[in-house]
CSV table of C-alpha atoms and ligand atoms in Angstrom, one decimal:
chain,number,residue,atom,x,y,z
A,1,UNK,CA,-18.0,27.2,-55.4
A,2,UNK,CA,-14.8,25.4,-55.6
A,3,UNK,CA,-11.9,25.6,-58.1
A,4,UNK,CA,-10.8,22.2,-57.6
A,5,UNK,CA,-11.0,19.7,-60.1
A,6,UNK,CA,-14.5,17.4,-60.0
A,7,UNK,CA,-13.5,13.8,-60.3
A,8,UNK,CA,-15.8,10.6,-60.3
A,9,UNK,CA,-14.7,7.0,-58.9
A,10,UNK,CA,-17.1,5.1,-60.9
A,11,UNK,CA,-16.8,1.7,-58.6
A,12,UNK,CA,-15.7,1.4,-55.1
A,13,UNK,CA,-12.5,1.8,-54.3
A,14,UNK,CA,-9.8,2.0,-51.3
A,15,UNK,CA,-10.9,4.2,-48.2
A,16,UNK,CA,-7.3,5.5,-48.8
A,17,UNK,CA,-7.8,6.2,-51.8
A,18,UNK,CA,-10.1,8.4,-51.5
A,19,UNK,CA,-9.2,10.4,-49.1
A,20,UNK,CA,-6.1,10.9,-51.4
A,21,UNK,CA,-8.0,11.9,-54.4
A,22,UNK,CA,-9.7,14.3,-51.9
A,23,UNK,CA,-6.9,16.4,-51.3
A,24,UNK,CA,-7.0,17.3,-55.0
A,25,UNK,CA,-10.5,17.0,-56.2
A,26,UNK,CA,-14.1,17.3,-55.6
A,27,UNK,CA,-14.8,13.5,-55.2
A,28,UNK,CA,-18.0,11.8,-56.0
A,29,UNK,CA,-18.3,8.6,-56.2
A,30,UNK,CA,-20.5,5.2,-57.1
A,31,UNK,CA,-21.3,3.6,-53.4
A,32,UNK,CA,-23.2,0.9,-54.9
A,33,UNK,CA,-20.3,-0.6,-56.9
A,34,UNK,CA,-23.2,-1.3,-59.2
A,35,UNK,CA,-21.5,-1.2,-62.4
A,36,UNK,CA,-23.2,2.2,-64.6
A,37,UNK,CA,-24.2,1.7,-68.1
A,38,UNK,CA,-23.9,4.2,-70.4
A,39,UNK,CA,-27.0,6.7,-70.1
A,40,UNK,CA,-25.8,6.4,-66.5
A,41,UNK,CA,-22.6,6.9,-66.5
A,42,UNK,CA,-22.8,9.8,-68.7
A,43,UNK,CA,-25.4,11.4,-66.3
A,44,UNK,CA,-22.7,10.7,-63.4
A,45,UNK,CA,-20.0,12.5,-65.5
A,46,UNK,CA,-21.6,16.0,-65.7
A,47,UNK,CA,-19.2,18.3,-64.8
A,48,UNK,CA,-16.2,16.1,-64.3
A,49,UNK,CA,-12.8,16.9,-65.4
A,50,UNK,CA,-11.8,13.2,-64.5
A,51,UNK,CA,-13.0,9.7,-64.0
A,52,UNK,CA,-11.3,6.7,-61.6
A,53,UNK,CA,-12.3,3.7,-63.9
A,54,UNK,CA,-12.4,-0.2,-64.3
A,55,UNK,CA,-12.6,-2.6,-67.0
A,56,UNK,CA,-16.4,-2.8,-66.8
A,57,UNK,CA,-16.9,0.9,-67.7
A,58,UNK,CA,-17.2,1.8,-71.4
A,59,UNK,CA,-15.4,5.0,-72.7
A,60,UNK,CA,-16.1,5.4,-76.6
A,61,UNK,CA,-17.2,8.2,-79.2
A,62,UNK,CA,-20.4,8.6,-77.6
A,63,UNK,CA,-19.9,9.2,-74.3
A,64,UNK,CA,-16.9,11.3,-74.9
A,65,UNK,CA,-19.3,13.6,-76.7
A,66,UNK,CA,-22.1,13.5,-73.9
A,67,UNK,CA,-19.2,14.6,-71.4
A,68,UNK,CA,-17.5,17.1,-73.0
A,69,UNK,CA,-15.7,18.8,-70.1
A,70,UNK,CA,-14.1,15.2,-69.6
A,71,UNK,CA,-10.3,15.9,-69.9
A,72,UNK,CA,-8.6,12.5,-68.0
A,73,UNK,CA,-9.9,8.8,-67.3
A,74,UNK,CA,-7.6,6.8,-65.7
A,75,UNK,CA,-8.7,2.6,-65.7
A,76,UNK,CA,-7.8,0.8,-62.5
A,77,UNK,CA,-6.3,-2.3,-65.2
A,78,UNK,CA,-3.6,-3.3,-66.9
A,79,UNK,CA,-6.4,-3.9,-69.9
A,80,UNK,CA,-7.4,-0.9,-72.1
A,81,UNK,CA,-10.6,-3.0,-74.0
A,82,UNK,CA,-13.0,-0.9,-72.7
A,83,UNK,CA,-11.3,2.6,-74.0
A,84,UNK,CA,-11.3,3.6,-77.3
A,85,UNK,CA,-8.4,5.0,-77.1
A,86,UNK,CA,-8.4,6.9,-80.8
A,87,UNK,CA,-11.7,8.1,-80.2
A,88,UNK,CA,-10.4,9.6,-76.7
A,89,UNK,CA,-7.6,11.1,-78.1
A,90,UNK,CA,-9.1,12.6,-81.0
A,91,UNK,CA,-11.3,14.1,-78.1
A,92,UNK,CA,-8.4,15.6,-76.0
A,93,UNK,CA,-9.1,12.9,-73.3
A,94,UNK,CA,-6.1,11.9,-72.0
A,95,UNK,CA,-6.3,7.7,-71.0
A,96,UNK,CA,-4.1,6.0,-68.7
A,97,UNK,CA,-3.8,1.7,-67.4
A,98,UNK,CA,-1.8,0.3,-64.2
A,99,UNK,CA,1.3,-1.8,-66.1
A,100,UNK,CA,3.7,-3.5,-64.0
A,101,UNK,CA,2.0,-3.2,-60.7
A,102,UNK,CA,0.2,-6.5,-61.0
A,103,UNK,CA,2.7,-8.6,-63.7
A,104,UNK,CA,4.1,-11.2,-61.0
A,105,UNK,CA,0.6,-11.4,-59.0
A,106,UNK,CA,-1.3,-11.5,-62.4
A,107,UNK,CA,1.5,-14.6,-63.7
A,108,UNK,CA,1.1,-16.5,-60.3
A,109,UNK,CA,-2.2,-16.5,-61.0
A,110,UNK,CA,-2.1,-18.0,-64.3
A,111,UNK,CA,0.6,-20.5,-63.1
A,112,UNK,CA,-1.7,-21.6,-60.7
A,113,UNK,CA,-4.7,-22.0,-62.6
A,114,UNK,CA,-2.6,-23.7,-64.9
A,115,UNK,CA,-1.8,-26.0,-62.2
A,116,UNK,CA,-4.7,-26.5,-60.7
A,117,UNK,CA,-6.2,-27.3,-64.7
A,118,UNK,CA,-3.6,-29.7,-65.0
A,119,UNK,CA,-4.0,-31.6,-62.0
A,120,UNK,CA,-8.0,-31.9,-62.2
A,121,UNK,CA,-7.8,-30.0,-58.4
A,122,UNK,CA,-11.3,-28.4,-58.6
A,123,UNK,CA,-13.0,-31.6,-60.1
A,124,UNK,CA,-12.0,-33.6,-57.3
A,125,UNK,CA,-12.6,-31.4,-55.1
A,126,UNK,CA,-16.2,-31.1,-56.2
A,127,UNK,CA,-16.0,-35.0,-56.0
A,128,UNK,CA,-14.5,-35.3,-52.2
A,129,UNK,CA,-17.2,-32.5,-51.5
A,130,UNK,CA,-20.1,-34.9,-53.3
A,131,UNK,CA,-19.0,-37.5,-50.4
A,132,UNK,CA,-18.3,-40.0,-53.8
A,133,UNK,CA,-14.7,-40.2,-52.5
A,134,UNK,CA,-15.1,-43.9,-51.1
A,135,UNK,CA,-12.1,-46.0,-52.2
A,136,UNK,CA,-8.3,-44.5,-52.9
A,137,UNK,CA,-7.9,-45.9,-56.9
A,138,UNK,CA,-4.3,-45.6,-59.2
A,139,UNK,CA,-5.8,-43.6,-61.6
A,140,UNK,CA,-8.1,-41.6,-59.7
A,141,UNK,CA,-8.0,-38.1,-61.0
A,142,UNK,CA,-4.9,-38.7,-62.9
A,143,UNK,CA,-3.7,-35.6,-64.8
A,144,UNK,CA,-1.1,-33.8,-67.0
A,145,UNK,CA,2.5,-33.6,-66.1
A,146,UNK,CA,3.6,-29.9,-65.2
A,147,UNK,CA,7.0,-30.2,-65.0
A,148,UNK,CA,9.3,-30.6,-67.5
A,149,UNK,CA,6.1,-30.3,-70.5
A,150,UNK,CA,5.7,-27.6,-72.9
A,151,UNK,CA,4.2,-24.9,-71.8
A,152,UNK,CA,2.4,-22.3,-75.2
A,153,UNK,CA,2.3,-19.2,-74.4
A,154,UNK,CA,0.3,-16.5,-77.0
A,155,UNK,CA,1.4,-13.5,-76.4
A,156,UNK,CA,4.7,-12.5,-74.7
A,157,UNK,CA,4.1,-9.2,-73.4
A,158,UNK,CA,5.0,-8.1,-69.3
A,159,UNK,CA,3.1,-11.0,-68.0
A,160,UNK,CA,3.2,-13.7,-70.5
A,161,UNK,CA,7.3,-13.1,-69.8
A,162,UNK,CA,6.5,-13.4,-66.1
A,163,UNK,CA,4.5,-16.7,-66.8
A,164,UNK,CA,7.5,-17.7,-69.2
A,165,UNK,CA,10.2,-17.6,-66.3
A,166,UNK,CA,8.8,-19.6,-64.0
A,167,UNK,CA,7.7,-21.9,-66.2
A,168,UNK,CA,11.5,-22.4,-67.2
A,169,UNK,CA,13.7,-21.8,-64.2
A,170,UNK,CA,10.7,-23.4,-62.2
A,171,UNK,CA,9.2,-26.2,-63.3
A,172,UNK,CA,11.7,-27.1,-65.6
A,173,UNK,CA,9.5,-26.5,-68.7
A,174,UNK,CA,10.7,-26.0,-72.4
A,175,UNK,CA,8.8,-22.9,-73.3
A,176,UNK,CA,7.8,-21.7,-76.7
A,177,UNK,CA,5.7,-18.7,-77.2
A,178,UNK,CA,3.7,-16.7,-80.3
A,179,UNK,CA,3.7,-12.8,-80.4
A,180,UNK,CA,2.8,-10.5,-83.4
A,181,UNK,CA,6.9,-9.2,-82.8
A,182,UNK,CA,9.5,-11.6,-81.4
A,183,UNK,CA,11.3,-10.8,-78.7
A,184,UNK,CA,15.2,-9.4,-78.7
A,185,UNK,CA,17.7,-12.0,-78.2
A,186,UNK,CA,18.6,-11.3,-74.5
A,187,UNK,CA,14.4,-11.7,-73.4
A,188,UNK,CA,14.1,-15.1,-74.8
A,189,UNK,CA,17.2,-16.1,-73.1
A,190,UNK,CA,15.8,-14.6,-69.8
A,191,UNK,CA,12.6,-16.5,-70.1
A,192,UNK,CA,14.4,-19.4,-72.2
A,193,UNK,CA,11.5,-18.8,-74.5
A,194,UNK,CA,11.7,-20.4,-78.3
A,195,UNK,CA,9.7,-18.3,-80.7
A,196,UNK,CA,7.6,-20.4,-83.0
A,197,UNK,CA,4.4,-20.0,-85.5
A,198,UNK,CA,0.9,-20.2,-84.2
A,199,UNK,CA,0.1,-23.6,-85.9
A,200,UNK,CA,3.2,-25.2,-84.1
A,201,UNK,CA,2.6,-23.4,-80.6
A,202,UNK,CA,-1.0,-25.1,-81.2
A,203,UNK,CA,0.3,-28.6,-82.1
A,204,UNK,CA,3.2,-28.7,-79.8
A,205,UNK,CA,1.9,-27.1,-76.5
A,206,UNK,CA,1.0,-29.2,-73.6
A,207,UNK,CA,-0.2,-26.2,-71.6
A,208,UNK,CA,-1.5,-23.4,-74.0
A,209,UNK,CA,-2.0,-20.0,-71.8
A,210,UNK,CA,-3.6,-16.7,-73.3
A,211,UNK,CA,-2.2,-13.6,-72.1
A,212,UNK,CA,-2.5,-11.5,-74.8
A,213,UNK,CA,-4.6,-8.6,-75.1
A,214,UNK,CA,-8.8,-7.8,-76.9
A,215,UNK,CA,-8.2,-6.6,-80.1
A,216,UNK,CA,-11.1,-7.4,-82.4
A,217,UNK,CA,-8.6,-9.1,-84.3
A,218,UNK,CA,-7.6,-11.8,-81.6
A,219,UNK,CA,-11.6,-12.5,-81.1
A,220,UNK,CA,-12.1,-16.3,-81.3
A,221,UNK,CA,-8.3,-16.8,-81.8
A,222,UNK,CA,-9.1,-19.4,-80.4
A,223,UNK,CA,-12.3,-21.3,-81.6
A,224,UNK,CA,-12.5,-25.3,-83.3
A,225,UNK,CA,-9.8,-24.5,-85.5
A,226,UNK,CA,-7.5,-23.8,-82.9
A,227,UNK,CA,-8.6,-26.9,-80.6
A,228,UNK,CA,-8.7,-29.6,-83.6
A,229,UNK,CA,-4.9,-28.2,-83.9
A,230,UNK,CA,-3.8,-28.9,-80.1
A,231,UNK,CA,-2.9,-32.3,-78.5
A,232,UNK,CA,-6.1,-34.1,-77.0
A,233,UNK,CA,-3.6,-34.4,-74.0
A,234,UNK,CA,-3.7,-30.4,-73.8
A,235,UNK,CA,-5.0,-28.3,-71.3
A,236,UNK,CA,-5.7,-24.5,-71.9
A,237,UNK,CA,-5.8,-21.2,-69.7
A,238,UNK,CA,-7.6,-17.8,-70.5
A,239,UNK,CA,-5.9,-15.4,-68.1
A,240,UNK,CA,-6.8,-12.2,-70.6
A,241,UNK,CA,-9.5,-11.4,-71.6
A,242,UNK,CA,-13.4,-13.1,-72.3
A,243,UNK,CA,-14.0,-12.7,-76.2
A,244,UNK,CA,-10.5,-14.6,-77.6
A,245,UNK,CA,-11.5,-18.1,-76.6
A,246,UNK,CA,-14.8,-19.1,-78.1
A,247,UNK,CA,-16.7,-19.9,-75.3
A,248,UNK,CA,-19.0,-22.2,-77.1
A,249,UNK,CA,-16.4,-24.0,-79.4
A,250,UNK,CA,-14.5,-24.6,-75.7
A,251,UNK,CA,-17.4,-26.0,-73.8
A,252,UNK,CA,-18.1,-28.7,-77.0
A,253,UNK,CA,-14.2,-29.4,-77.7
A,254,UNK,CA,-14.1,-30.3,-73.4
A,255,UNK,CA,-17.6,-32.4,-73.2
A,256,UNK,CA,-15.9,-34.1,-76.3
A,257,UNK,CA,-12.3,-34.7,-74.9
A,258,UNK,CA,-11.1,-32.9,-78.1
A,259,UNK,CA,-8.8,-31.1,-75.6
A,260,UNK,CA,-8.5,-32.4,-72.0
A,261,UNK,CA,-8.9,-29.1,-69.7
A,262,UNK,CA,-9.2,-25.8,-69.5
A,263,UNK,CA,-8.7,-23.0,-66.8
A,264,UNK,CA,-10.2,-19.6,-67.4
A,265,UNK,CA,-10.3,-16.6,-65.4
A,266,UNK,CA,-12.5,-14.6,-68.0
A,267,UNK,CA,-15.2,-15.1,-70.2
A,268,UNK,CA,-17.6,-13.7,-73.0
A,269,UNK,CA,-19.9,-11.5,-72.0
A,270,UNK,CA,-18.5,-11.7,-68.2
A,271,UNK,CA,-20.0,-11.6,-65.8
A,272,UNK,CA,-21.9,-14.2,-67.5
A,273,UNK,CA,-20.8,-17.3,-68.1
A,274,UNK,CA,-21.6,-20.0,-71.5
A,275,UNK,CA,-24.0,-22.1,-69.8
A,276,UNK,CA,-22.4,-25.2,-71.4
A,277,UNK,CA,-18.8,-24.1,-69.7
A,278,UNK,CA,-21.2,-24.5,-66.1
A,279,UNK,CA,-21.9,-28.6,-67.2
A,280,UNK,CA,-18.4,-29.8,-68.4
A,281,UNK,CA,-16.6,-31.2,-65.9
A,282,UNK,CA,-13.3,-30.7,-67.3
A,283,UNK,CA,-12.8,-27.0,-66.7
A,284,UNK,CA,-12.0,-24.7,-63.8
A,285,UNK,CA,-13.7,-21.3,-62.9
A,286,UNK,CA,-13.0,-18.8,-61.7
A,287,UNK,CA,-14.3,-15.0,-61.5
A,288,UNK,CA,-11.7,-12.6,-63.3
A,289,UNK,CA,-9.2,-12.6,-60.1
A,290,UNK,CA,-5.6,-12.9,-61.7
A,291,UNK,CA,-4.7,-9.6,-60.5
A,292,UNK,CA,-6.5,-10.2,-57.1
A,293,UNK,CA,-4.1,-9.8,-53.9
A,294,UNK,CA,-4.8,-7.0,-51.8
A,295,UNK,CA,-1.7,-5.4,-52.3
A,296,UNK,CA,-1.4,-5.8,-56.1
A,297,UNK,CA,-5.0,-4.3,-56.1
A,298,UNK,CA,-4.3,-1.4,-53.8
A,299,UNK,CA,-1.0,-0.8,-56.0
A,300,UNK,CA,-3.6,-0.3,-59.0
A,301,UNK,CA,-5.9,2.0,-57.6
A,302,UNK,CA,-2.9,3.9,-56.0
A,303,UNK,CA,-1.4,4.2,-59.9
A,304,UNK,CA,-4.7,5.0,-61.2
A,305,UNK,CA,-5.1,7.7,-58.6
A,306,UNK,CA,-1.5,8.9,-59.6
A,307,UNK,CA,-2.3,9.3,-62.7
A,308,UNK,CA,-5.6,11.3,-62.1
A,309,UNK,CA,-3.5,13.6,-60.0
A,310,UNK,CA,-0.3,13.9,-61.8
A,311,UNK,CA,-2.8,14.6,-65.0
A,312,UNK,CA,-4.4,17.3,-63.4
A,313,UNK,CA,-2.1,19.0,-61.5
A,314,UNK,CA,0.7,19.1,-64.2
A,315,UNK,CA,-0.8,17.7,-67.2
A,316,UNK,CA,1.4,14.9,-67.4
A,317,UNK,CA,0.3,11.5,-67.1
A,318,UNK,CA,2.6,8.8,-65.4
A,319,UNK,CA,1.4,5.4,-67.7
A,320,UNK,CA,-0.2,7.4,-70.3
A,321,UNK,CA,-1.9,4.9,-74.1
A,322,UNK,CA,-2.4,8.3,-75.9
A,323,UNK,CA,0.9,10.7,-74.6
A,324,UNK,CA,-0.1,13.0,-77.2
A,325,UNK,CA,-2.7,14.2,-75.4
A,326,UNK,CA,-0.8,16.6,-73.0
A,327,UNK,CA,-1.9,19.8,-71.3
A,328,UNK,CA,2.0,20.7,-70.5
B,1,8YV,C1,-8.8,-6.1,-63.3
B,1,8YV,C2,-7.3,-6.8,-65.6
B,1,8YV,O1,-8.9,-6.5,-62.4
B,1,8YV,O2,-5.7,-5.6,-65.3
B,1,8YV,C3,-6.4,-5.9,-66.3
B,1,8YV,O3,-6.5,-5.9,-67.5
B,1,8YV,O4,-8.3,-8.0,-66.2
B,1,8YV,C4,-7.8,-7.2,-63.9
B,1,8YV,O5,-6.8,-6.9,-63.3
B,1,8YV,C5,-9.9,-5.4,-63.9
B,1,8YV,O6,-9.6,-6.0,-65.5
B,1,8YV,C6,-10.7,-4.9,-63.4
B,1,8YV,O7,-10.4,-3.2,-64.0
């Protein structure tokens, strides 16, 4: 019998990452890449001390109770709303995520989605593909200005700051933000960003981008009441998490042109998308790909694997979410 620790790779990852893990562990992997539901996940985790997960696998108290051998779960994501961290801490299970390695790539995508939304790129492309372009017109797909406009950022962590720098330094935007806590003066100066209340953010932003982590308090932080406070010319971009925006209310606000347009990379109940969002023209929809460059996805998988190996070999993780849990 092998003394090497047994682990589960819950989704398909790069072969090089699997090979690295095999140097240290007995690896079981979900080669189908189908998301394992709670029952299947518990079953596959039997006898495993570690797991590599993505945002699709939920690690909660019920699962932990059914998998008493589990010692460490490493998410291939910076967001960790699929983890019940207090329950993991109570069970003595180390939780890790992948901060930093995706910051700039995700900020690039946030900016791309903002531009595609403000400049109506998806809507105009669909028009062209449908063979509807038979003459040029002065006001054809006239969108909203990006450079020199006011960029509002809700959630000013690493990714929010990277977006602020792009807006302020690259596009001469007036950057305002709202966050649970205000940044220190040096970081505000670096980002050229001014702290405002949520009400001011909603009222003043020409483009509002959401980069706030999901928590029960953030559920539907942007809904009908917030759309009513925004400019009718405003665009909204969500690269944070589904559930922060009330998608049904957003579809209505877009249809009634209470705001001008939205760009969404994340959805309530994804991969399902609210059917009303599929029928409004002024929305750009992408399937949760903000961190999706090969280089960044590889870096995320590498960091998750490094966390797993470090914890199993030294009792300490590199980017722990509950450092209080340690075996060192
Ligand atoms: C992931 C993300 O690709 O890191 C995150 O929080 O949302 C994405 O970068 C996704 O969560 C898959 O795990």
